[in-house]
């Protein structure tokens, strides 16, 4: 059979990992990434197209007779890339603009959860600065303020004082630091507990839940410093048992997929709620309408089914018939970032040690922000640069393997967290 041509929208660690998993499968494929990195260039062709250039993507898919497009990042989903491709009868995987509103409007997601009795933090939505300020003054601390729209993971603050809360509110609603993403704000109750990531793949009617994973979003050890895109993940989480997963499926995943279908917004894609395990039970603190990054890197190491079979079943409404297999091992993925990230950072530092590490049996290095120069040197080219993924018979072993590999990788100013999975391991003791 001729190569199946697959266009992967996005070019970071998540996209490299999905491409890597496709290549591990049984089908012959030609992969294209937009715009991609030095890692994706090894398994496909990098295109000089932005993930948000919807008409450029559409033209490419038509001209190259692409068989399948995977819409992975949040921005193109919010721009309606799936609707645009479907209108032209092109095969694409991901939620429509209406379905992905769960992610691109936190105000919509909160009202949806209220309508469908899905456990979440108490909240109010505001567009008026004075009204929001009065609400904060009357409320308890800490208090959580969120720009409603997409803001690169920076649109949320957990304020410990009313002054901090009001300052952030002013920046969002009046100074418009996130542009129109800050036209509305959600102000919500602070949830205390352990944070986990849940992923469920859906065909609009049926769903399959993945093992639980856990990201570590702050830049420094012990969850200190500002939020990032995600500094490291583990999966499965040893303290999330089947009973808890079944409760999350019943109270969160099922009512969301069924509720979206009832509201005429069938959710075909990956539903990824961020969940706080509170004393009263699991509660949603955000919805994402896509695979997490770096959760995906960990999942791809555990998955025992051809991922193209999963995408096909999701698009074709056949998920109920598909059995998804998971390896009975543990995985982790640790991000290595540039100095200064998540603030300003320099690019163009030479990376060494990757080739040596890549020969180790349990290790796969996924690229996020990398590129090759004309002499073939591997250079840093982003905030998060690499994700070092490892497997092991248990979490402890996977973490040891990953950290041992990381000690061989070098570039100027590299930073990573040395405590990924530590909290989960401690909870086992
Ligand atoms: P988000 O952009 O919604 O993922 O939020 C970023 C981070 O803020 C999350 O990873 C949580 O650690 C934290 N957060 C969001 N909402 C709440 C909440 N209601 N209570 C406590 N922490 C929260
Ligand atoms: N793991 C964080 C994110 O994908 O948003």
Short mmCIF file of C-alpha atoms and ligand atoms in Angstrom, two decimals:
data_model
loop_
_atom_site.label_atom_id
_atom_site.label_comp_id
_atom_site.label_asym_id
_atom_site.label_seq_id
_atom_site.Cartn_x
_atom_site.Cartn_y
_atom_site.Cartn_z
CA UNK A 1 0.00 0.00 0.00
CA UNK A 2 1.20 3.49 -0.81
CA UNK A 3 2.41 5.69 2.00
CA UNK A 4 -0.41 7.28 3.93
CA UNK A 5 0.27 11.04 3.95
CA UNK A 6 -0.32 12.56 7.36
CA UNK A 7 -0.18 16.27 8.17
CA UNK A 8 0.58 16.93 11.83
CA UNK A 9 -0.37 20.44 12.87
CA UNK A 10 2.10 21.59 15.50
CA UNK A 11 5.79 21.12 15.98
CA UNK A 12 6.71 20.61 19.63
CA UNK A 13 7.34 17.68 21.94
CA UNK A 14 3.75 16.43 21.79
CA UNK A 15 3.81 16.35 18.00
CA UNK A 16 7.21 14.64 17.90
CA UNK A 17 5.91 11.98 20.30
CA UNK A 18 2.76 11.30 18.27
CA UNK A 19 4.82 11.14 15.07
CA UNK A 20 7.26 8.76 16.76
CA UNK A 21 4.39 6.50 17.84
CA UNK A 22 2.88 6.52 14.34
CA UNK A 23 6.27 5.40 13.00
CA UNK A 24 6.35 2.54 15.54
CA UNK A 25 3.05 1.27 14.07
CA UNK A 26 2.39 -1.07 11.19
CA UNK A 27 1.35 1.40 8.50
CA UNK A 28 3.70 3.03 6.00
CA UNK A 29 3.40 6.78 6.39
CA UNK A 30 4.83 10.04 5.15
CA UNK A 31 4.59 12.61 7.95
CA UNK A 32 4.57 16.41 7.64
CA UNK A 33 5.00 18.77 10.60
CA UNK A 34 4.17 22.47 10.84
CA UNK A 35 6.65 23.92 11.55
CA UNK A 36 8.43 21.06 13.39
CA UNK A 37 11.87 20.82 14.99
CA UNK A 38 15.12 18.86 14.57
CA UNK A 39 13.46 15.75 16.04
CA UNK A 40 10.45 15.76 13.73
CA UNK A 41 12.82 16.31 10.77
CA UNK A 42 14.21 12.82 11.46
CA UNK A 43 10.82 11.16 10.99
CA UNK A 44 9.10 13.44 8.49
CA UNK A 45 9.23 16.68 6.57
CA UNK A 46 9.10 20.05 8.33
CA UNK A 47 7.00 22.64 6.52
CA UNK A 48 7.52 26.41 6.81
CA UNK A 49 3.89 26.85 7.90
CA UNK A 50 2.57 28.11 11.20
CA UNK A 51 0.03 26.00 13.08
CA UNK A 52 -2.30 29.02 12.94
CA UNK A 53 -2.02 29.55 9.16
CA UNK A 54 -5.32 27.82 8.44
CA UNK A 55 -5.52 28.70 4.75
CA UNK A 56 -1.86 27.69 4.25
CA UNK A 57 -2.57 24.33 5.90
CA UNK A 58 -5.69 23.81 3.83
CA UNK A 59 -3.90 24.60 0.56
CA UNK A 60 -1.07 22.24 1.44
CA UNK A 61 -3.46 19.42 2.35
CA UNK A 62 -5.32 19.82 -0.94
CA UNK A 63 -2.24 20.13 -3.15
CA UNK A 64 -0.36 17.24 -1.54
CA UNK A 65 -3.46 15.00 -1.33
CA UNK A 66 -3.02 14.54 2.42
CA UNK A 67 -4.95 11.50 3.68
CA UNK A 68 -5.26 12.54 7.31
CA UNK A 69 -4.59 15.73 9.29
CA UNK A 70 -4.11 15.73 13.05
CA UNK A 71 -5.03 19.02 14.74
CA UNK A 72 -3.08 18.94 18.01
CA UNK A 73 -2.45 22.46 19.44
CA UNK A 74 -5.16 24.68 20.97
CA UNK A 75 -4.88 27.75 18.69
CA UNK A 76 -5.78 26.13 15.35
CA UNK A 77 -8.72 24.36 17.04
CA UNK A 78 -10.00 27.70 18.34
CA UNK A 79 -9.59 29.13 14.82
CA UNK A 80 -11.84 26.38 13.47
CA UNK A 81 -9.28 24.36 11.48
CA UNK A 82 -11.41 21.24 11.84
CA UNK A 83 -14.53 22.97 10.51
CA UNK A 84 -12.54 24.43 7.60
CA UNK A 85 -11.10 21.04 6.59
CA UNK A 86 -14.43 19.25 7.02
CA UNK A 87 -16.17 21.82 4.83
CA UNK A 88 -13.76 20.78 2.05
CA UNK A 89 -14.29 17.06 2.72
CA UNK A 90 -10.76 16.58 4.02
CA UNK A 91 -10.16 13.97 6.70
CA UNK A 92 -9.08 15.63 9.96
CA UNK A 93 -8.94 14.56 13.59
CA UNK A 94 -9.80 17.00 16.40
CA UNK A 95 -12.79 18.85 17.85
CA UNK A 96 -14.68 21.53 15.93
CA UNK A 97 -14.50 25.16 16.96
CA UNK A 98 -17.79 24.79 18.86
CA UNK A 99 -16.62 21.64 20.67
CA UNK A 100 -13.23 23.11 21.57
CA UNK A 101 -14.94 26.12 23.19
CA UNK A 102 -14.56 24.03 26.36
CA UNK A 103 -10.92 25.13 26.23
CA UNK A 104 -10.92 28.50 24.48
CA UNK A 105 -13.59 30.03 26.70
CA UNK A 106 -13.26 29.34 30.41
CA UNK A 107 -16.54 31.24 30.91
CA UNK A 108 -18.28 28.81 28.53
CA UNK A 109 -16.65 25.80 30.23
CA UNK A 110 -17.77 26.95 33.70
CA UNK A 111 -21.37 27.56 32.59
CA UNK A 112 -21.36 24.18 30.80
CA UNK A 113 -20.20 22.44 33.99
CA UNK A 114 -22.92 24.20 35.98
CA UNK A 115 -25.60 23.11 33.47
CA UNK A 116 -24.42 19.49 33.62
CA UNK A 117 -23.62 19.21 37.30
CA UNK A 118 -19.95 18.53 36.76
CA UNK A 119 -17.93 19.13 39.93
CA UNK A 120 -15.82 22.30 39.70
CA UNK A 121 -14.83 25.35 41.78
CA UNK A 122 -17.56 27.92 42.57
CA UNK A 123 -17.21 30.93 40.29
CA UNK A 124 -18.56 34.12 38.73
CA UNK A 125 -17.86 35.58 35.28
CA UNK A 126 -17.21 39.33 34.85
CA UNK A 127 -16.58 41.80 32.06
CA UNK A 128 -16.87 44.89 34.29
CA UNK A 129 -13.80 45.81 36.33
CA UNK A 130 -15.63 47.55 39.21
CA UNK A 131 -18.07 44.66 39.71
CA UNK A 132 -15.23 42.12 39.66
CA UNK A 133 -13.24 44.20 42.13
CA UNK A 134 -16.19 44.36 44.55
CA UNK A 135 -16.59 40.57 44.27
CA UNK A 136 -12.90 40.06 45.15
CA UNK A 137 -13.17 42.44 48.11
CA UNK A 138 -16.06 40.42 49.55
CA UNK A 139 -14.48 37.01 48.79
CA UNK A 140 -12.11 34.67 50.63
CA UNK A 141 -8.37 34.12 50.08
CA UNK A 142 -6.60 32.66 48.21
CA UNK A 143 -8.71 33.53 45.18
CA UNK A 144 -8.21 32.45 41.56
CA UNK A 145 -8.52 34.89 38.64
CA UNK A 146 -8.53 33.65 35.04
CA UNK A 147 -8.61 35.36 31.68
CA UNK A 148 -11.37 33.49 29.86
CA UNK A 149 -9.57 33.04 26.52
CA UNK A 150 -6.34 31.31 25.43
CA UNK A 151 -3.29 32.94 27.00
CA UNK A 152 -0.39 30.48 26.59
CA UNK A 153 -0.92 29.11 30.11
CA UNK A 154 -0.23 32.56 31.59
CA UNK A 155 -3.81 33.75 32.03
CA UNK A 156 -4.33 32.36 35.54
CA UNK A 157 -3.26 33.71 38.89
CA UNK A 158 -3.76 32.23 42.32
CA UNK A 159 -3.75 35.39 44.46
CA UNK A 160 -2.81 35.24 48.13
CA UNK A 161 -3.79 38.86 48.80
CA UNK A 162 -6.66 41.05 47.60
CA UNK A 163 -4.13 43.54 46.29
CA UNK A 164 -2.50 40.91 44.04
CA UNK A 165 -5.94 39.79 42.88
CA UNK A 166 -7.03 43.32 42.00
CA UNK A 167 -3.71 44.08 40.27
CA UNK A 168 -4.04 41.02 38.04
CA UNK A 169 -7.68 41.86 37.37
CA UNK A 170 -6.68 45.35 36.25
CA UNK A 171 -3.97 43.99 33.94
CA UNK A 172 -6.42 41.61 32.30
CA UNK A 173 -9.63 43.67 32.07
CA UNK A 174 -8.29 47.21 31.76
CA UNK A 175 -4.69 46.99 30.45
CA UNK A 176 -5.63 44.03 28.21
CA UNK A 177 -2.27 42.26 28.59
CA UNK A 178 -3.84 39.17 26.99
CA UNK A 179 -5.75 41.18 24.36
CA UNK A 180 -9.29 40.02 23.70
CA UNK A 181 -8.59 36.75 25.60
CA UNK A 182 -9.09 38.97 28.66
CA UNK A 183 -12.43 40.55 27.71
CA UNK A 184 -14.05 38.26 30.27
CA UNK A 185 -12.61 36.94 33.51
CA UNK A 186 -13.59 33.98 35.62
CA UNK A 187 -13.08 34.49 39.35
CA UNK A 188 -13.21 31.25 41.24
CA UNK A 189 -12.83 29.55 44.55
CA UNK A 190 -9.38 28.16 45.38
CA UNK A 191 -9.29 24.35 45.31
CA UNK A 192 -6.81 22.68 47.55
CA UNK A 193 -5.55 19.19 46.72
CA UNK A 194 -3.38 17.16 44.37
CA UNK A 195 -3.48 18.08 40.67
CA UNK A 196 -3.78 15.35 38.03
CA UNK A 197 -4.31 15.19 34.26
CA UNK A 198 -6.97 12.97 32.74
CA UNK A 199 -7.20 12.22 29.03
CA UNK A 200 -10.16 10.60 27.29
CA UNK A 201 -10.41 10.03 23.57
CA UNK A 202 -13.92 10.38 22.15
CA UNK A 203 -15.78 9.82 18.89
CA UNK A 204 -18.62 12.10 19.98
CA UNK A 205 -20.67 9.33 21.62
CA UNK A 206 -18.22 6.85 23.12
CA UNK A 207 -14.98 7.44 24.94
CA UNK A 208 -11.95 5.60 26.25
CA UNK A 209 -10.15 6.91 29.29
CA UNK A 210 -6.32 6.79 29.41
CA UNK A 211 -4.32 6.00 32.55
CA UNK A 212 -4.03 9.03 34.85
CA UNK A 213 -0.96 11.24 34.47
CA UNK A 214 0.52 14.09 36.42
CA UNK A 215 2.25 17.21 35.13
CA UNK A 216 4.46 19.56 37.15
CA UNK A 217 3.64 23.03 35.91
CA UNK A 218 5.86 25.32 37.96
CA UNK A 219 9.41 26.01 36.83
CA UNK A 220 11.26 25.16 40.06
CA UNK A 221 11.42 22.20 42.42
CA UNK A 222 8.78 21.95 45.15
CA UNK A 223 6.29 23.73 42.86
CA UNK A 224 8.00 27.10 43.25
CA UNK A 225 8.21 29.91 40.70
CA UNK A 226 5.94 30.82 37.81
CA UNK A 227 3.77 28.47 35.76
CA UNK A 228 5.19 26.98 32.56
CA UNK A 229 3.77 24.87 29.75
CA UNK A 230 4.67 21.79 31.85
CA UNK A 231 8.07 20.66 33.20
CA UNK A 232 7.57 16.93 33.55
CA UNK A 233 5.00 14.16 33.64
CA UNK A 234 4.54 10.69 35.05
CA UNK A 235 2.02 7.99 34.09
CA UNK A 236 0.30 6.01 35.39
CA UNK A 237 -0.03 7.71 38.79
CA UNK A 238 0.48 5.03 41.44
CA UNK A 239 -2.02 6.56 43.88
CA UNK A 240 -4.88 6.85 41.36
CA UNK A 241 -6.60 3.47 41.56
CA UNK A 242 -9.30 2.05 39.31
CA UNK A 243 -12.07 3.13 41.67
CA UNK A 244 -10.97 6.77 41.51
CA UNK A 245 -10.58 6.60 37.74
CA UNK A 246 -14.09 5.11 37.46
CA UNK A 247 -15.47 7.95 39.61
CA UNK A 248 -13.79 10.56 37.39
CA UNK A 249 -15.19 8.82 34.32
CA UNK A 250 -18.72 8.79 35.78
CA UNK A 251 -18.78 12.28 37.31
CA UNK A 252 -16.69 14.21 34.76
CA UNK A 253 -15.95 12.47 31.45
CA UNK A 254 -19.37 10.88 30.78
CA UNK A 255 -21.49 13.99 31.53
CA UNK A 256 -19.12 16.14 29.44
CA UNK A 257 -19.19 13.96 26.32
CA UNK A 258 -22.94 13.31 26.63
CA UNK A 259 -23.65 16.97 27.49
CA UNK A 260 -21.68 18.26 24.51
CA UNK A 261 -23.55 15.89 22.18
CA UNK A 262 -26.91 17.08 23.61
CA UNK A 263 -25.92 20.67 23.01
CA UNK A 264 -25.15 19.92 19.35
CA UNK A 265 -21.38 20.16 19.81
CA UNK A 266 -20.30 16.51 19.59
CA UNK A 267 -16.79 16.26 20.97
CA UNK A 268 -14.55 14.26 18.62
CA UNK A 269 -11.01 14.45 19.93
CA UNK A 270 -9.08 14.22 23.16
CA UNK A 271 -10.77 15.66 26.23
CA UNK A 272 -8.20 16.59 28.86
CA UNK A 273 -9.59 17.97 32.09
CA UNK A 274 -7.16 19.26 34.71
CA UNK A 275 -8.50 17.80 37.93
CA UNK A 276 -7.91 18.67 41.57
CA UNK A 277 -8.33 15.77 43.97
CA UNK A 278 -10.00 17.66 46.81
CA UNK A 279 -11.33 16.35 50.12
CA UNK A 280 -14.84 16.38 48.63
CA UNK A 281 -13.71 14.46 45.55
CA UNK A 282 -12.32 15.20 42.07
CA UNK A 283 -13.13 18.66 40.69
CA UNK A 284 -12.32 20.16 37.28
CA UNK A 285 -10.17 23.30 37.35
CA UNK A 286 -9.88 23.56 33.55
CA UNK A 287 -10.82 21.78 30.35
CA UNK A 288 -8.42 21.28 27.46
CA UNK A 289 -9.75 20.04 24.14
CA UNK A 290 -6.49 18.39 23.03
CA UNK A 291 -3.66 16.16 24.16
CA UNK A 292 -1.47 17.61 26.95
CA UNK A 293 2.17 18.46 26.44
CA UNK A 294 4.20 16.74 28.01
CA UNK A 295 1.52 14.20 29.12
CA UNK A 296 1.40 12.86 25.54
CA UNK A 297 5.11 12.04 25.53
CA UNK A 298 4.53 9.75 28.50
CA UNK A 299 1.39 8.18 27.01
CA UNK A 300 3.14 7.35 23.75
CA UNK A 301 5.71 5.33 25.71
CA UNK A 302 2.94 3.29 27.37
CA UNK A 303 0.50 2.81 24.52
CA UNK A 304 0.31 -0.72 23.12
CA UNK A 305 -2.10 0.00 20.25
CA UNK A 306 -1.37 1.59 16.87
CA UNK A 307 -2.30 5.22 17.46
CA UNK A 308 -3.60 5.54 13.89
CA UNK A 309 -6.25 2.94 14.75
CA UNK A 310 -7.29 5.20 17.63
CA UNK A 311 -7.52 8.33 15.45
CA UNK A 312 -9.48 6.41 12.80
CA UNK A 313 -11.94 4.96 15.33
CA UNK A 314 -12.43 8.42 16.85
CA UNK A 315 -13.15 10.06 13.47
CA UNK A 316 -15.37 7.20 12.26
CA UNK A 317 -17.49 6.82 15.43
CA UNK A 318 -16.13 3.34 16.12
CA UNK A 319 -14.39 3.75 19.45
CA UNK A 320 -16.78 1.36 21.20
CA UNK A 321 -15.31 -1.51 19.11
CA UNK A 322 -11.66 -0.64 19.73
CA UNK A 323 -9.64 -2.13 22.52
CA UNK A 324 -6.82 0.20 23.57
CA UNK A 325 -3.88 -1.63 25.14
CA UNK A 326 -1.41 -0.18 27.67
CA UNK A 327 1.95 -1.65 28.62
CA UNK A 328 2.16 -2.72 32.22
CA UNK A 329 5.14 -0.45 32.97
CA UNK A 330 5.69 3.14 34.14
CA UNK A 331 6.83 6.15 32.15
CA UNK A 332 8.00 9.69 32.75
CA UNK A 333 9.03 12.61 30.60
CA UNK A 334 11.25 15.35 31.97
CA UNK A 335 11.48 18.70 30.20
CA UNK A 336 14.82 20.44 29.78
CA UNK A 337 14.35 24.17 29.29
CA UNK A 338 16.46 27.16 28.31
CA UNK A 339 17.85 29.55 30.90
CA UNK A 340 15.26 32.23 31.64
CA UNK A 341 12.21 30.16 30.63
CA UNK A 342 9.25 30.77 31.17
CA UNK A 343 10.41 34.38 30.80
CA UNK A 344 12.78 35.60 28.05
CA UNK A 345 15.42 33.10 27.02
CA UNK A 346 18.28 32.84 24.53
CA UNK A 347 18.33 30.46 21.58
CA UNK A 348 21.13 28.92 19.54
CA UNK A 349 23.04 27.03 22.28
CA UNK A 350 24.77 23.83 21.14
CA UNK A 351 23.25 20.65 22.61
CA UNK A 352 25.46 17.61 23.23
CA UNK A 353 24.92 14.08 24.50
CA UNK A 354 21.68 13.22 22.70
CA UNK A 355 23.15 10.56 20.40
CA UNK A 356 24.73 8.70 23.30
CA UNK A 357 21.51 8.76 25.29
CA UNK A 358 19.35 7.70 22.35
CA UNK A 359 21.01 4.28 22.26
CA UNK A 360 19.79 3.49 25.80
CA UNK A 361 16.98 0.99 25.72
CA UNK A 362 14.46 2.73 27.95
CA UNK A 363 15.07 6.27 26.71
CA UNK A 364 13.48 8.26 23.93
CA UNK A 365 14.35 11.93 23.65
CA UNK A 366 11.51 14.01 22.23
CA UNK A 367 12.41 17.39 20.76
CA UNK A 368 10.43 20.54 21.57
CA UNK A 369 12.47 23.67 20.70
CA UNK A 370 15.45 22.46 18.65
CA UNK A 371 16.91 23.01 15.19
CA UNK A 372 19.96 21.96 13.18
CA UNK A 373 22.40 24.56 11.87
CA UNK A 374 24.09 24.32 8.47
CA UNK A 375 27.00 22.35 10.00
CA UNK A 376 24.68 19.76 11.50
CA UNK A 377 24.97 21.03 15.09
CA UNK A 378 21.90 20.55 17.23
CA UNK A 379 20.85 23.92 18.68
CA UNK A 380 18.32 25.13 21.23
CA UNK A 381 15.44 26.97 19.58
CA UNK A 382 12.74 27.46 22.22
CA UNK A 383 11.82 27.70 25.89
CA UNK A 384 11.22 24.02 26.44
CA UNK A 385 13.99 22.36 24.43
CA UNK A 386 13.84 18.60 25.00
CA UNK A 387 11.72 16.02 26.78
CA UNK A 388 13.67 13.06 28.06
CA UNK A 389 11.24 10.15 28.34
CA UNK A 390 12.02 6.90 30.10
CA UNK A 391 10.21 3.72 31.03
CA UNK A 392 10.78 1.30 33.89
CA UNK A 393 9.09 -1.58 35.67
CA UNK A 394 7.80 0.97 38.18
CA UNK A 395 7.81 4.74 38.61
CA UNK A 396 10.98 4.79 40.66
CA UNK A 397 12.90 2.91 37.98
CA UNK A 398 11.53 5.09 35.16
CA UNK A 399 12.61 8.23 37.02
CA UNK A 400 16.07 6.84 37.71
CA UNK A 401 16.49 6.00 34.03
CA UNK A 402 15.40 9.48 32.94
CA UNK A 403 17.64 11.34 35.37
CA UNK A 404 20.61 9.15 34.51
CA UNK A 405 20.11 10.03 30.82
CA UNK A 406 19.69 13.74 31.57
CA UNK A 407 23.06 13.82 33.34
CA UNK A 408 24.69 13.08 29.97
CA UNK A 409 22.93 15.89 28.06
CA UNK A 410 24.44 19.36 28.11
CA UNK A 411 23.79 22.85 26.84
CA UNK A 412 24.61 26.26 28.27
CA UNK A 413 22.03 27.41 30.82
CA UNK A 414 19.94 24.23 30.72
CA UNK A 415 17.42 23.87 33.53
CA UNK A 416 15.11 21.06 34.57
CA UNK A 417 13.26 20.01 37.70
CA UNK A 418 14.98 17.41 39.80
CA UNK A 419 11.80 16.41 41.68
CA UNK A 420 9.47 15.08 38.99
CA UNK A 421 7.41 12.23 40.47
CA UNK A 422 8.84 12.78 43.94
CA UNK A 423 5.49 13.65 45.52
CA UNK A 424 3.84 10.61 43.91
CA UNK A 425 6.63 8.32 45.18
CA UNK A 426 6.32 9.79 48.69
CA UNK A 427 2.59 9.10 48.68
CA UNK A 428 3.34 5.42 48.14
CA UNK A 429 5.38 5.16 51.31
P1 LIG B 1 -4.96 26.56 34.15
O1 LIG B 1 -4.35 27.55 33.19
O2 LIG B 1 -6.44 26.66 34.28
O3 LIG B 1 -4.40 25.20 33.94
O4 LIG B 1 -4.39 26.94 35.59
C1 LIG B 1 -3.01 27.00 35.83
C2 LIG B 1 -2.75 26.45 37.21
O5 LIG B 1 -3.45 27.24 38.18
C3 LIG B 1 -3.25 25.04 37.41
O6 LIG B 1 -2.31 24.10 37.01
C4 LIG B 1 -3.50 25.00 38.90
O7 LIG B 1 -2.30 24.71 39.59
C5 LIG B 1 -3.88 26.41 39.24
N1 LIG B 1 -5.35 26.54 39.40
C6 LIG B 1 -6.25 26.79 38.43
N2 LIG B 1 -7.48 26.86 38.96
C7 LIG B 1 -7.36 26.65 40.29
C8 LIG B 1 -8.27 26.61 41.38
N3 LIG B 1 -9.57 26.83 41.24
N4 LIG B 1 -7.76 26.34 42.61
C9 LIG B 1 -6.43 26.15 42.78
N5 LIG B 1 -5.53 26.19 41.81
C10 LIG B 1 -5.98 26.44 40.56
N1 LIG B 2 0.36 19.82 30.36
C1 LIG B 2 -0.07 21.16 30.20
C2 LIG B 2 -0.82 21.41 28.98
O1 LIG B 2 -0.74 20.68 28.01
O2 LIG B 2 -1.58 22.38 28.96
#
